[in-house]
JSON list of C-alpha atoms in Angstrom, two decimals:
[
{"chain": "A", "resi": 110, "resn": "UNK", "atom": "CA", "xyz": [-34.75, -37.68, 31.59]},
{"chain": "A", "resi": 111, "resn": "UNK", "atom": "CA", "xyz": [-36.28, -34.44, 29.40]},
{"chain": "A", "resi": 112, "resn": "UNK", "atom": "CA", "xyz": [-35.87, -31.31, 29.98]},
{"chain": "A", "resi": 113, "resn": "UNK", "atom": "CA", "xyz": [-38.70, -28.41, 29.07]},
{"chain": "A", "resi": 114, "resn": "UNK", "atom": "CA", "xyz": [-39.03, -24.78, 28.14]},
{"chain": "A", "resi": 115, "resn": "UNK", "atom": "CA", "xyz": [-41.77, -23.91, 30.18]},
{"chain": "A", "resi": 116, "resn": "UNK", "atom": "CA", "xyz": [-42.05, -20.67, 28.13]},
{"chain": "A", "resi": 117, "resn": "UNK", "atom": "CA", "xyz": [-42.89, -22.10, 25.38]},
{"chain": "A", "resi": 118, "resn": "UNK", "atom": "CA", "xyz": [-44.20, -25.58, 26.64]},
{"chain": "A", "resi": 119, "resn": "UNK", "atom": "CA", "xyz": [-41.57, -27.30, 24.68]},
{"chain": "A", "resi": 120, "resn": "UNK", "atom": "CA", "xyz": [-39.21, -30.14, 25.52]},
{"chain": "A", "resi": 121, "resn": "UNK", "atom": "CA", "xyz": [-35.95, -29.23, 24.79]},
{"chain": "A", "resi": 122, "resn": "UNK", "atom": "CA", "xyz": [-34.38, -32.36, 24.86]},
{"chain": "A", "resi": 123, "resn": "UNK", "atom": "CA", "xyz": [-33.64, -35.75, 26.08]},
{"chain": "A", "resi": 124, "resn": "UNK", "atom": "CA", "xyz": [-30.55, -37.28, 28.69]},
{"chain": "A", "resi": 125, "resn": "UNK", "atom": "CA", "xyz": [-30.82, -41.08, 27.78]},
{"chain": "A", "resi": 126, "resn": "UNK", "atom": "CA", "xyz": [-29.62, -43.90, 30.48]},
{"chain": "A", "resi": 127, "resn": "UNK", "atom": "CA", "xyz": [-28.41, -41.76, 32.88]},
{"chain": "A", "resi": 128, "resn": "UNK", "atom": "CA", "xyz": [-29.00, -44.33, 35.23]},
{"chain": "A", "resi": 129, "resn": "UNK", "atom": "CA", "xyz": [-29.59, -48.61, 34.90]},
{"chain": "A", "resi": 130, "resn": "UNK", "atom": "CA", "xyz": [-33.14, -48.24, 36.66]},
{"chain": "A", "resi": 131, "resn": "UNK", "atom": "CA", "xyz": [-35.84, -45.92, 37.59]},
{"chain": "A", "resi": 132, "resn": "UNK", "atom": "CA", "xyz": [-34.50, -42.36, 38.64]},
{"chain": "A", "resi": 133, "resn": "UNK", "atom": "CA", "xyz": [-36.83, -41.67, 41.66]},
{"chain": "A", "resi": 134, "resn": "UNK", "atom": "CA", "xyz": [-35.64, -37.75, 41.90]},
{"chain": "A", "resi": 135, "resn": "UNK", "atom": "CA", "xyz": [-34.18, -35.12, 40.30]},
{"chain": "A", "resi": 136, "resn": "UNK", "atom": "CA", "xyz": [-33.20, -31.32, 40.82]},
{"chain": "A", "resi": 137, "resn": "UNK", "atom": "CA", "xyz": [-31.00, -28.18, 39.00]},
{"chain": "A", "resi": 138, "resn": "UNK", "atom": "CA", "xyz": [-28.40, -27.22, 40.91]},
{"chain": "A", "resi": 139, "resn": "UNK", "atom": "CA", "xyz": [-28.44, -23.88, 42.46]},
{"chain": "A", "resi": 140, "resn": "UNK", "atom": "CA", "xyz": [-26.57, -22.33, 39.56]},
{"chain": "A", "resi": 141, "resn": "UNK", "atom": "CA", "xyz": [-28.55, -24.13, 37.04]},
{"chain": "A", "resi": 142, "resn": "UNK", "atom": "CA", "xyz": [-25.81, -25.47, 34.79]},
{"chain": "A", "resi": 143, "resn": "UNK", "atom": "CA", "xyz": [-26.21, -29.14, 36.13]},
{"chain": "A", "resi": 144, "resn": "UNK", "atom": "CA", "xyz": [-28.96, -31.67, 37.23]},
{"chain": "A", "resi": 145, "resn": "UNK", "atom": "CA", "xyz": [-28.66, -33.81, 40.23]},
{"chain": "A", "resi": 146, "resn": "UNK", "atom": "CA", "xyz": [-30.87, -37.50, 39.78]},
{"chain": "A", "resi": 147, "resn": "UNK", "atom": "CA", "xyz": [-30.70, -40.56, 42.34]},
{"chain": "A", "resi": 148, "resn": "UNK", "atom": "CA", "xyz": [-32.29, -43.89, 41.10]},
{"chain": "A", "resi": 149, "resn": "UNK", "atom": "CA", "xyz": [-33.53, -47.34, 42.77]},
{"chain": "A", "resi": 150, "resn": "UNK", "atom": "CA", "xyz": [-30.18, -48.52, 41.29]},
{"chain": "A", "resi": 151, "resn": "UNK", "atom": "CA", "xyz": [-28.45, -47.21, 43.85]},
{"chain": "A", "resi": 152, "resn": "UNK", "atom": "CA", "xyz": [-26.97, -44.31, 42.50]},
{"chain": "A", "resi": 153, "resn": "UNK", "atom": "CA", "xyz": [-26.87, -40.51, 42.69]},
{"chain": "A", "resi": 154, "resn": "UNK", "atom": "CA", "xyz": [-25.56, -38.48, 39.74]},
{"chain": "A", "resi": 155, "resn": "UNK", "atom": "CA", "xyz": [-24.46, -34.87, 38.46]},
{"chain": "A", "resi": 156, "resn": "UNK", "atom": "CA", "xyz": [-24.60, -34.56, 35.37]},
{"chain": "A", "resi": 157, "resn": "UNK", "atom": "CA", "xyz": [-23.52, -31.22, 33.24]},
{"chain": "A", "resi": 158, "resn": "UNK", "atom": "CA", "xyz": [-26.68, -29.67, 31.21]},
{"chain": "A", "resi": 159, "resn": "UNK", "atom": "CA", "xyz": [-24.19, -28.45, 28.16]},
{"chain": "A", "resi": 160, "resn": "UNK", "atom": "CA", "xyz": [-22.22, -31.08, 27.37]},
{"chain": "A", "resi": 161, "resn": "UNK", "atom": "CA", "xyz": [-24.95, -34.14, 29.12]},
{"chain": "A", "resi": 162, "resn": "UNK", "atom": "CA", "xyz": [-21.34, -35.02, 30.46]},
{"chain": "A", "resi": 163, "resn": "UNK", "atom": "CA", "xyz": [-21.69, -37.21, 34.07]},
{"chain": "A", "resi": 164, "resn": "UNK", "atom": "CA", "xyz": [-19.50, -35.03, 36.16]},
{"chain": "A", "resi": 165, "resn": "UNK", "atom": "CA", "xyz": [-19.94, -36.96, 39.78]},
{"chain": "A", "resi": 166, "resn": "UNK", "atom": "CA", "xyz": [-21.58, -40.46, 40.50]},
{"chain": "A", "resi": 167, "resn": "UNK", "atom": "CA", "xyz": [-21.94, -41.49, 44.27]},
{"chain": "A", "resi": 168, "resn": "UNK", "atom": "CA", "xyz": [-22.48, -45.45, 45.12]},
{"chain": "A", "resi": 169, "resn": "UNK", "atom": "CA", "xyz": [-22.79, -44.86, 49.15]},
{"chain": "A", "resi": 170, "resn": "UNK", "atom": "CA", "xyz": [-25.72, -46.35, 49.97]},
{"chain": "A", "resi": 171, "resn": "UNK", "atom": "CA", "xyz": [-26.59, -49.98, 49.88]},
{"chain": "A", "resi": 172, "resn": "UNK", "atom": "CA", "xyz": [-30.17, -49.30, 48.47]},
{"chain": "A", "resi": 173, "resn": "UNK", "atom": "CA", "xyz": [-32.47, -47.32, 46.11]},
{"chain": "A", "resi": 174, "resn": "UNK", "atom": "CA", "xyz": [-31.74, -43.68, 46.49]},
{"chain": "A", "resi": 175, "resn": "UNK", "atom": "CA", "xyz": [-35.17, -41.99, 47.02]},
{"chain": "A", "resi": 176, "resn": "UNK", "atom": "CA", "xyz": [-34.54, -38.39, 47.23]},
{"chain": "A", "resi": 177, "resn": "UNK", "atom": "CA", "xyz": [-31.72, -35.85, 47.27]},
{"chain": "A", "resi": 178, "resn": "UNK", "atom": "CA", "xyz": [-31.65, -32.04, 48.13]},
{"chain": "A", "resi": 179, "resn": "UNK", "atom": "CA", "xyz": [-28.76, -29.26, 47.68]},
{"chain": "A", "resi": 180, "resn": "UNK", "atom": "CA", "xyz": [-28.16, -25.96, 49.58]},
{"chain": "A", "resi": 181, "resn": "UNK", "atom": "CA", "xyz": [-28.51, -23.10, 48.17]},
{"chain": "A", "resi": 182, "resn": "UNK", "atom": "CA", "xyz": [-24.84, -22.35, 48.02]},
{"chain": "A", "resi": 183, "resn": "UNK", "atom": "CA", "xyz": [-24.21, -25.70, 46.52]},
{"chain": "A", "resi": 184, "resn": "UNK", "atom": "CA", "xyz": [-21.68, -26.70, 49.18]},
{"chain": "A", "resi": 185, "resn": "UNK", "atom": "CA", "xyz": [-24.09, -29.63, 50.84]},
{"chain": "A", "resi": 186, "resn": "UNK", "atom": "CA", "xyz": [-25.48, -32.45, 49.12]},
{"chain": "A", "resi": 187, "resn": "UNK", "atom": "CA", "xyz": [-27.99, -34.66, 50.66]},
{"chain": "A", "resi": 188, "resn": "UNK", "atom": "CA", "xyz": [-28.78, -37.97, 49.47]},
{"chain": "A", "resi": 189, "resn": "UNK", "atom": "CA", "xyz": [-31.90, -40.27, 51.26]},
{"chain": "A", "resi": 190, "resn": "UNK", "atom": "CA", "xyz": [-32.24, -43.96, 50.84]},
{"chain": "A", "resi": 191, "resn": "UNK", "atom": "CA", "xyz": [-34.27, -47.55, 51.62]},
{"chain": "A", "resi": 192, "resn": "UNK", "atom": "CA", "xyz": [-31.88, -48.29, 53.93]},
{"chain": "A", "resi": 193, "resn": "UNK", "atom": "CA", "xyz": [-33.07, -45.84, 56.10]},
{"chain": "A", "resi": 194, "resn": "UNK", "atom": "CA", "xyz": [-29.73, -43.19, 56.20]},
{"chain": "A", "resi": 195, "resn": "UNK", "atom": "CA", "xyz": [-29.04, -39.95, 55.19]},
{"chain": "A", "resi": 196, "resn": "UNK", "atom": "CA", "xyz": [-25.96, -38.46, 53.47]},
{"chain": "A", "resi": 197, "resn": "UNK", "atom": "CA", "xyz": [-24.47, -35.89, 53.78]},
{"chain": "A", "resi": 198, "resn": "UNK", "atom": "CA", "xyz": [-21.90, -34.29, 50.95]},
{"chain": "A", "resi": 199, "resn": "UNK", "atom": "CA", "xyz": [-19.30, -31.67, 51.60]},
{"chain": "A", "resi": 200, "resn": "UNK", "atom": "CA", "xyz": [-18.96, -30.69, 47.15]},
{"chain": "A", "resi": 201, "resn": "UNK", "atom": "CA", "xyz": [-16.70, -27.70, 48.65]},
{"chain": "A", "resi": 202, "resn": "UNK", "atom": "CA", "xyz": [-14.24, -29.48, 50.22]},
{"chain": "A", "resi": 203, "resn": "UNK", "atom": "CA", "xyz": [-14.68, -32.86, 48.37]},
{"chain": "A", "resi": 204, "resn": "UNK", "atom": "CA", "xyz": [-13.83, -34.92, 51.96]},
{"chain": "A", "resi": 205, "resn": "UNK", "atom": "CA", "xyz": [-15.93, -37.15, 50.87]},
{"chain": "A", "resi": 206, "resn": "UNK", "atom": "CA", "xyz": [-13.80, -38.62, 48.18]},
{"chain": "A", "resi": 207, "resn": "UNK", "atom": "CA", "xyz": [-11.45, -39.82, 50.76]},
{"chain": "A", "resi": 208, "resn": "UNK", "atom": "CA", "xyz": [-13.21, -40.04, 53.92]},
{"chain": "A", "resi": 209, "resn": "UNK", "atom": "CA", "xyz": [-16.74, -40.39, 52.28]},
{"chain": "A", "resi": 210, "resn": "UNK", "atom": "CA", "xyz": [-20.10, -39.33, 53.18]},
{"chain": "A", "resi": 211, "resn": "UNK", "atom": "CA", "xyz": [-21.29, -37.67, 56.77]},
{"chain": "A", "resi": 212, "resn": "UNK", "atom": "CA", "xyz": [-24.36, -40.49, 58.29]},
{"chain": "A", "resi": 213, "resn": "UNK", "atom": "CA", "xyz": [-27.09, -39.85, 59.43]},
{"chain": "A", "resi": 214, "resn": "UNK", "atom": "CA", "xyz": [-28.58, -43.36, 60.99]},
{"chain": "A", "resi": 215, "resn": "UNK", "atom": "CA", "xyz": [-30.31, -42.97, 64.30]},
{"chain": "A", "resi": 216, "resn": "UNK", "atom": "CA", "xyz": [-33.60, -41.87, 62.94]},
{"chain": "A", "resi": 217, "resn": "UNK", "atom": "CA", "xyz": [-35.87, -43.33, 60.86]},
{"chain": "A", "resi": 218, "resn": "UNK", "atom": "CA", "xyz": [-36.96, -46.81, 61.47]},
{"chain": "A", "resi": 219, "resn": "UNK", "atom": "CA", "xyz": [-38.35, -47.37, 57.59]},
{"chain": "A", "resi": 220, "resn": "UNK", "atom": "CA", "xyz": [-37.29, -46.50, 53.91]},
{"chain": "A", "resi": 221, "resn": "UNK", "atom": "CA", "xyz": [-36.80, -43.08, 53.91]},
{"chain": "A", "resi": 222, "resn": "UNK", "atom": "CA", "xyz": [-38.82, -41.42, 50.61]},
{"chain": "A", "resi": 223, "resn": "UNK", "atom": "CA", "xyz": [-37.61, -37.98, 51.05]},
{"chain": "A", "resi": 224, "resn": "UNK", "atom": "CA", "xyz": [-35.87, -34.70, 51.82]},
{"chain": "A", "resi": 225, "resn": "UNK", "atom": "CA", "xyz": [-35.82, -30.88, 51.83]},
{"chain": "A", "resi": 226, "resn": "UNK", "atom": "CA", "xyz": [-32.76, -28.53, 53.15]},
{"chain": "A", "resi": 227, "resn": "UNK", "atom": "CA", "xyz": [-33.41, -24.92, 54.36]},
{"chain": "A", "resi": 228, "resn": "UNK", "atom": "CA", "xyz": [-31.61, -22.18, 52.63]},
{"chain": "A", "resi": 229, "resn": "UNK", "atom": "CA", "xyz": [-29.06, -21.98, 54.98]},
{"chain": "A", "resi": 230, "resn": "UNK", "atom": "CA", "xyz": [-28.00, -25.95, 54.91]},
{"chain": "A", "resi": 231, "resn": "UNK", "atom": "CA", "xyz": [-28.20, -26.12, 58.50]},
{"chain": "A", "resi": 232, "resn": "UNK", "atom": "CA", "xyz": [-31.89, -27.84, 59.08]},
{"chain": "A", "resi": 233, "resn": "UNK", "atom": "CA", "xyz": [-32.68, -30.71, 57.39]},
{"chain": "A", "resi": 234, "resn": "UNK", "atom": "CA", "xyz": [-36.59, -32.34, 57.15]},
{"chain": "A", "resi": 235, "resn": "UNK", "atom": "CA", "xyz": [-36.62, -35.86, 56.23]},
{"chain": "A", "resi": 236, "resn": "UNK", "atom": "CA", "xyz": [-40.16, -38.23, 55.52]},
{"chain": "A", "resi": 237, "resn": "UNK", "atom": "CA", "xyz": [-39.97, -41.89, 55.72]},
{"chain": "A", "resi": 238, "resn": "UNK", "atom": "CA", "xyz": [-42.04, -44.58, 55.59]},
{"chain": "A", "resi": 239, "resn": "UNK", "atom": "CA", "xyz": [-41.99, -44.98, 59.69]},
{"chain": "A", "resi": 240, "resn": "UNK", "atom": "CA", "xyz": [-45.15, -42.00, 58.81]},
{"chain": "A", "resi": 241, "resn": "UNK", "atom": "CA", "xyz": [-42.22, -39.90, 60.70]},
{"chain": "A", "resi": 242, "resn": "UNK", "atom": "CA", "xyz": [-41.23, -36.34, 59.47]},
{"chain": "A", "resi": 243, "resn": "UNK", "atom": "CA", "xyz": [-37.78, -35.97, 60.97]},
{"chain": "A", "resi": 244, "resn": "UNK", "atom": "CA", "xyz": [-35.78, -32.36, 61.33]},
{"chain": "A", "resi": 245, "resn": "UNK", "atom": "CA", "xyz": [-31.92, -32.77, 61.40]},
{"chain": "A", "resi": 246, "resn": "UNK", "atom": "CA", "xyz": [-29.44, -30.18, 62.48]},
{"chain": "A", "resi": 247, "resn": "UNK", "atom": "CA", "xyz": [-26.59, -30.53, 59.46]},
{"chain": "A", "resi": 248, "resn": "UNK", "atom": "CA", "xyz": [-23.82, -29.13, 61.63]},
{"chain": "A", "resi": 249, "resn": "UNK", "atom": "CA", "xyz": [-24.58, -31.35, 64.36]},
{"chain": "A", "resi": 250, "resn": "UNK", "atom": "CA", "xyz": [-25.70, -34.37, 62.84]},
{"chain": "A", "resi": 251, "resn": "UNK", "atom": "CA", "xyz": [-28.63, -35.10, 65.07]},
{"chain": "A", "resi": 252, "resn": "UNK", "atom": "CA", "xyz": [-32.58, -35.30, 65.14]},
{"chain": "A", "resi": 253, "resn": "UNK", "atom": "CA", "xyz": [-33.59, -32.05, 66.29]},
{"chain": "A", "resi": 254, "resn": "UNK", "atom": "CA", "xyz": [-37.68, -32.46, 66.30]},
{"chain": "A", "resi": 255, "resn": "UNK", "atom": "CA", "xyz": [-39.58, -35.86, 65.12]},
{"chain": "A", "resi": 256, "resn": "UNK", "atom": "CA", "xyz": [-43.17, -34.89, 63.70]},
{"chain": "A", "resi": 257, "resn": "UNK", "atom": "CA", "xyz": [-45.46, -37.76, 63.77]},
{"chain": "A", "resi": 258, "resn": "UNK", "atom": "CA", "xyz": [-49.07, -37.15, 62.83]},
{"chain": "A", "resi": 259, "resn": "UNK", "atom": "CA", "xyz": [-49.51, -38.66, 59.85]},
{"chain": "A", "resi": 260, "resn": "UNK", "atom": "CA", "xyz": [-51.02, -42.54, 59.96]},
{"chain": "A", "resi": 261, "resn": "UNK", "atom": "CA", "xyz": [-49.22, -43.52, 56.82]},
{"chain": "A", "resi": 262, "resn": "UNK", "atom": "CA", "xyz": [-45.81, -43.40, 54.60]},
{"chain": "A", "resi": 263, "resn": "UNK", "atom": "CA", "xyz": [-44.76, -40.00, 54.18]},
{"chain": "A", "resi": 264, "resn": "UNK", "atom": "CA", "xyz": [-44.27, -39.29, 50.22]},
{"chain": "A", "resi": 265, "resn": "UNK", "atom": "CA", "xyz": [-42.97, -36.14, 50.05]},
{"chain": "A", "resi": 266, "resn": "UNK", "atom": "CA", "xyz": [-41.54, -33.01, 52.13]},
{"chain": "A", "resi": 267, "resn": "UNK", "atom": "CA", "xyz": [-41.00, -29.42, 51.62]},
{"chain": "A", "resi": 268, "resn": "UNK", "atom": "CA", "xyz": [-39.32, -26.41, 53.46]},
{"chain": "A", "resi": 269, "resn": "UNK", "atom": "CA", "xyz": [-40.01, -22.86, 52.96]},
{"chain": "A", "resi": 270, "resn": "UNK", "atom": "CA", "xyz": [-36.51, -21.16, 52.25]},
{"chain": "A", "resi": 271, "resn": "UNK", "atom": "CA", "xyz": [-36.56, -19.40, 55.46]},
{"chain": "A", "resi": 272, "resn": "UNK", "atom": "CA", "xyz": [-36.75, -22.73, 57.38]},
{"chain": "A", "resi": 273, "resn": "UNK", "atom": "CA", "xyz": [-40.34, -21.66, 58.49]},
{"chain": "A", "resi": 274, "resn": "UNK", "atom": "CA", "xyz": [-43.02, -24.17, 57.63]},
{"chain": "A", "resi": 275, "resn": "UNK", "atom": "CA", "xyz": [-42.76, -27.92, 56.36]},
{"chain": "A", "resi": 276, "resn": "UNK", "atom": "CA", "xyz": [-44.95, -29.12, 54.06]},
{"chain": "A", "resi": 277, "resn": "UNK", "atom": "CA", "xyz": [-45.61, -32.79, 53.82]},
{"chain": "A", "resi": 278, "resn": "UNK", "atom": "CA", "xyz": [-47.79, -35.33, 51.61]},
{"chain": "A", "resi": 279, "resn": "UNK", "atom": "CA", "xyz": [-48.85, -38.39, 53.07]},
{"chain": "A", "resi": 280, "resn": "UNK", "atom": "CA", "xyz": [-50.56, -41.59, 51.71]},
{"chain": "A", "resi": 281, "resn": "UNK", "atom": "CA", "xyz": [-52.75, -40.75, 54.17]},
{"chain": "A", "resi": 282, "resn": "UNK", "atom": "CA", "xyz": [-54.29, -38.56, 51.92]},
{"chain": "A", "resi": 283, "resn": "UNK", "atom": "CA", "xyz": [-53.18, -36.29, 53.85]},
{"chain": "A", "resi": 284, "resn": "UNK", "atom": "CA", "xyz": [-51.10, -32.81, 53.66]},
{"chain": "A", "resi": 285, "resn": "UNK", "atom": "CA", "xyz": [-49.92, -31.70, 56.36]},
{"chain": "A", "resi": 286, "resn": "UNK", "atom": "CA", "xyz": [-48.37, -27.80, 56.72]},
{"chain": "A", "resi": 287, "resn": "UNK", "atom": "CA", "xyz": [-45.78, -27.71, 60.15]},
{"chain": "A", "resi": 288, "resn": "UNK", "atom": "CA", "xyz": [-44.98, -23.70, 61.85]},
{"chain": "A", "resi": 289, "resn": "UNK", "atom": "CA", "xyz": [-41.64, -24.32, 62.76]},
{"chain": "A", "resi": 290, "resn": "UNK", "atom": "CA", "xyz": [-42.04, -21.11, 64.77]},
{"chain": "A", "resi": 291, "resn": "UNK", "atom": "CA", "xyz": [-44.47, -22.39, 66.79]},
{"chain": "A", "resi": 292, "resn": "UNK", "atom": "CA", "xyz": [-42.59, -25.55, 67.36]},
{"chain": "A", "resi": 293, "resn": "UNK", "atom": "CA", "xyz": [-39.61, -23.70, 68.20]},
{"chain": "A", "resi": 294, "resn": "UNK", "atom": "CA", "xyz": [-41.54, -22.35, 71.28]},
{"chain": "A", "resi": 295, "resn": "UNK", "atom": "CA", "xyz": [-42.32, -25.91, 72.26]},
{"chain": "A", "resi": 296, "resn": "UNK", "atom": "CA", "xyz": [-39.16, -28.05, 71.45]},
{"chain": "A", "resi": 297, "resn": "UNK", "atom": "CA", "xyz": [-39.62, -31.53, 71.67]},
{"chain": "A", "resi": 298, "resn": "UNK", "atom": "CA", "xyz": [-37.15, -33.48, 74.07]},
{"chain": "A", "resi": 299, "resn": "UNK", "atom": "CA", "xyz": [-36.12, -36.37, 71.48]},
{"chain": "A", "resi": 300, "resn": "UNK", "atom": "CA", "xyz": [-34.12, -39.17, 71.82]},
{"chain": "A", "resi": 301, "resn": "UNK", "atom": "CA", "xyz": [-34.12, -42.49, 70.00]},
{"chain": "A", "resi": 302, "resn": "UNK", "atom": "CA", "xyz": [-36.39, -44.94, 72.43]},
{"chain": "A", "resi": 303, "resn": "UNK", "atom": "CA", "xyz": [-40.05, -46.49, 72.78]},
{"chain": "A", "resi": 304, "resn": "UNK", "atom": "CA", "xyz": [-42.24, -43.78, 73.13]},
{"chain": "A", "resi": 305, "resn": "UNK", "atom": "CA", "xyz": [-45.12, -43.86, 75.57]},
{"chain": "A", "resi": 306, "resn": "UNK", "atom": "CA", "xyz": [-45.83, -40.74, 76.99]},
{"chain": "A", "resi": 307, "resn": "UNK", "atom": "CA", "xyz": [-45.61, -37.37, 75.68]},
{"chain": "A", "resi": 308, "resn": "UNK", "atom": "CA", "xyz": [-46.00, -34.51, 78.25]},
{"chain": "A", "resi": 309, "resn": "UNK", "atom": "CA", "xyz": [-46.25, -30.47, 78.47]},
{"chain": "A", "resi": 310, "resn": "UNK", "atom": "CA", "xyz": [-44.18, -29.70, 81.13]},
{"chain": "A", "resi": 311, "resn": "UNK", "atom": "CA", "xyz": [-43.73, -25.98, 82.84]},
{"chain": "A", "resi": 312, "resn": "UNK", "atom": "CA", "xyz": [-40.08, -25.45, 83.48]},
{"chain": "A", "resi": 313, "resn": "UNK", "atom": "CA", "xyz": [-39.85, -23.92, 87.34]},
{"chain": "A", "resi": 314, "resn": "UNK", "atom": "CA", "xyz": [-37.13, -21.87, 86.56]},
{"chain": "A", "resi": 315, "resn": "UNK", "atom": "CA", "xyz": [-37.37, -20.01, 83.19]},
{"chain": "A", "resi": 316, "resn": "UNK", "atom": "CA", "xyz": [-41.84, -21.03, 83.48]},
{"chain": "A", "resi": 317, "resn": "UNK", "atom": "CA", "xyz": [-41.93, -21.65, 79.91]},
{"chain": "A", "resi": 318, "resn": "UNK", "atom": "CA", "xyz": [-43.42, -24.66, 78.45]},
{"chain": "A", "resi": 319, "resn": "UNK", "atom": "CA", "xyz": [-42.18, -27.21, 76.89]},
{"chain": "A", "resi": 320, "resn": "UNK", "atom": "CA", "xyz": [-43.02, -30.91, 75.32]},
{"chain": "A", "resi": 321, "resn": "UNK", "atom": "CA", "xyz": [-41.25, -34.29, 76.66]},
{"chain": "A", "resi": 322, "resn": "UNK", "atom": "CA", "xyz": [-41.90, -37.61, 75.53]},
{"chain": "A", "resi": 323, "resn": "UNK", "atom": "CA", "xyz": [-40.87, -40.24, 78.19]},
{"chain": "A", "resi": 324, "resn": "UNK", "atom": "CA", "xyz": [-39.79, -43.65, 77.33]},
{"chain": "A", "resi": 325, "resn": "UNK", "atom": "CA", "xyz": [-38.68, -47.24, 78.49]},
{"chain": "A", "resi": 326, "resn": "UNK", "atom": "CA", "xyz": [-35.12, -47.27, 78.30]},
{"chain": "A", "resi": 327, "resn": "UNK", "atom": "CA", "xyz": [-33.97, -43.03, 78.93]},
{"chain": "A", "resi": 328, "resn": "UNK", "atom": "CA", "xyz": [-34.51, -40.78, 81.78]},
{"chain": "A", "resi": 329, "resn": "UNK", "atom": "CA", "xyz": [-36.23, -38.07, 81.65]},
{"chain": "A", "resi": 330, "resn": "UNK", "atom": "CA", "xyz": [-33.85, -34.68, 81.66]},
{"chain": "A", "resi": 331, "resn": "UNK", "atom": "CA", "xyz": [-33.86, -33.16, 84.56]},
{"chain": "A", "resi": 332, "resn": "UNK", "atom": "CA", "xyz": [-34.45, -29.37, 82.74]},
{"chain": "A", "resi": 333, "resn": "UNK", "atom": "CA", "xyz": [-36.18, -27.81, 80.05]},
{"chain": "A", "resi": 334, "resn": "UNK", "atom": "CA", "xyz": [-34.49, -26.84, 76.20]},
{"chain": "A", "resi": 335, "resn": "UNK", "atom": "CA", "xyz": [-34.71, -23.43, 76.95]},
{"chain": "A", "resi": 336, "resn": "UNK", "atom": "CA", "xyz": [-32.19, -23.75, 80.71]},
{"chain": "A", "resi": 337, "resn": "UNK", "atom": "CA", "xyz": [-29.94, -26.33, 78.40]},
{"chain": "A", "resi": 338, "resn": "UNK", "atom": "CA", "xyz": [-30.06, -23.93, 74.95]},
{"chain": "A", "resi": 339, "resn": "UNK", "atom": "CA", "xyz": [-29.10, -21.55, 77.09]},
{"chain": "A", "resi": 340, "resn": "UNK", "atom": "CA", "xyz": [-26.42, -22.73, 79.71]},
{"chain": "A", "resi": 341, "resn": "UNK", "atom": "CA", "xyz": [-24.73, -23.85, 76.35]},
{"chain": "A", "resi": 342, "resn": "UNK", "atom": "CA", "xyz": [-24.88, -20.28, 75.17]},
{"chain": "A", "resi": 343, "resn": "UNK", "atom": "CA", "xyz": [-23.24, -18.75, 78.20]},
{"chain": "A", "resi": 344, "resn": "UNK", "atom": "CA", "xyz": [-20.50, -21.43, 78.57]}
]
């Protein structure tokens, strides 16, 4: 692992055998004094910039770690893996020394490659090999939209600090930008199934649209996003 002086163009210098195989990812913390790395051995790591001390090692999942992302505020860690989970970290509290990591499982159906966290650690986008693009609400641990346009493994995602746009890379050859906006105003109605239909439906009571995919083992729901977001809201 080397670390550069873009000012100058310089490397500065060299963290030897922080891990026993290939790191696959790695990122500064949000107050830049450490450097978070996962590798295909299984392993995510934190490891202090001064003193090249390892400060944290995590052994969760039960393959290659491909990815990892940190909220701004450092409090969330997210780890991504070939076993196709997610992870989540609570660094404020540390639960996850005792209890260990929050899973997310029912999403992706191949290796997932990687992940990006908005600013405010709440939404989550995740690319797998499936060629899925999956956005996860945090606090609720669930899939909040699935994206799936691209016809091969996704490589890499991105999400504009505002939670905006996602921006993914494909081997499709392919990069693809996503307006969240836009696909706030037409929610998908996801749950985990065999998809064969997806529909634009016209809710009769609030007459605003909104996509539904229907499969072979759910029922459709009987109202639109918008009636459900907001009888929650009321109660």
């Amino acid at each position: 692992m080397n670390l550069w002086d873009l000012r100058c163009q310089k490397k500065v210098f060299s963290i030897p055998d922080i891990h026993q195989k290939t790191p696959t990812c790695c990122l500064f913390t949000p107050n830049g004094n450490c450097i978070i790395t996962t590798s295909t051995d299984g392993s995510t790591k934190c490891t202090d910039l001064r003193s090249l001390r390892t400060l944290l090692t995590l052994r969760d999942h039960r393959n290659a770690v491909s990815s990892a992302a940190i909220a701004r505020d450092g409090k969330l860690l997210v780890t991504t893996s070939w076993d196709k989970t997610v992870h989540l970290y609570d660094i404020e509290t540390g639960n996850y020394r005792r209890e260990g990591p929050q899973i997310l499982a029912d999403g992706h159906t191949g290796s997932i490659s990687s992940c990006d966290i908005d600013d405010n650690g709440i939404y989550l986008a995740t690319g797998g090999h499936d060629k899925c693009v999956i956005l996860w609400d945090t606090e609720k641990r669930e899939v909040k939209l699935c994206l799936k346009r691209h016809t091969d493994w996704i490589n890499d995602v991105h999400m504009t600090k505002d939670g905006k746009w996602i921006l993914t890379a494909s081997k499709d050859r392919l990069i693809r930008a996503w307006n969240m906006e836009v696909i706030e105003r037409l929610p998908f109605s996801y749950l985990p199934g065999n998809e064969q239909t997806v529909l634009t439906l016209k809710c009769p009571n609030c007459e605003k649209n909104f996509i539904q995919t229907t499969t072979s083992d759910w029922r459709r729901r009987p109202k639109c996003l918008f009636c459900d977001l907001d009888a929650k809201t009321n109660n």
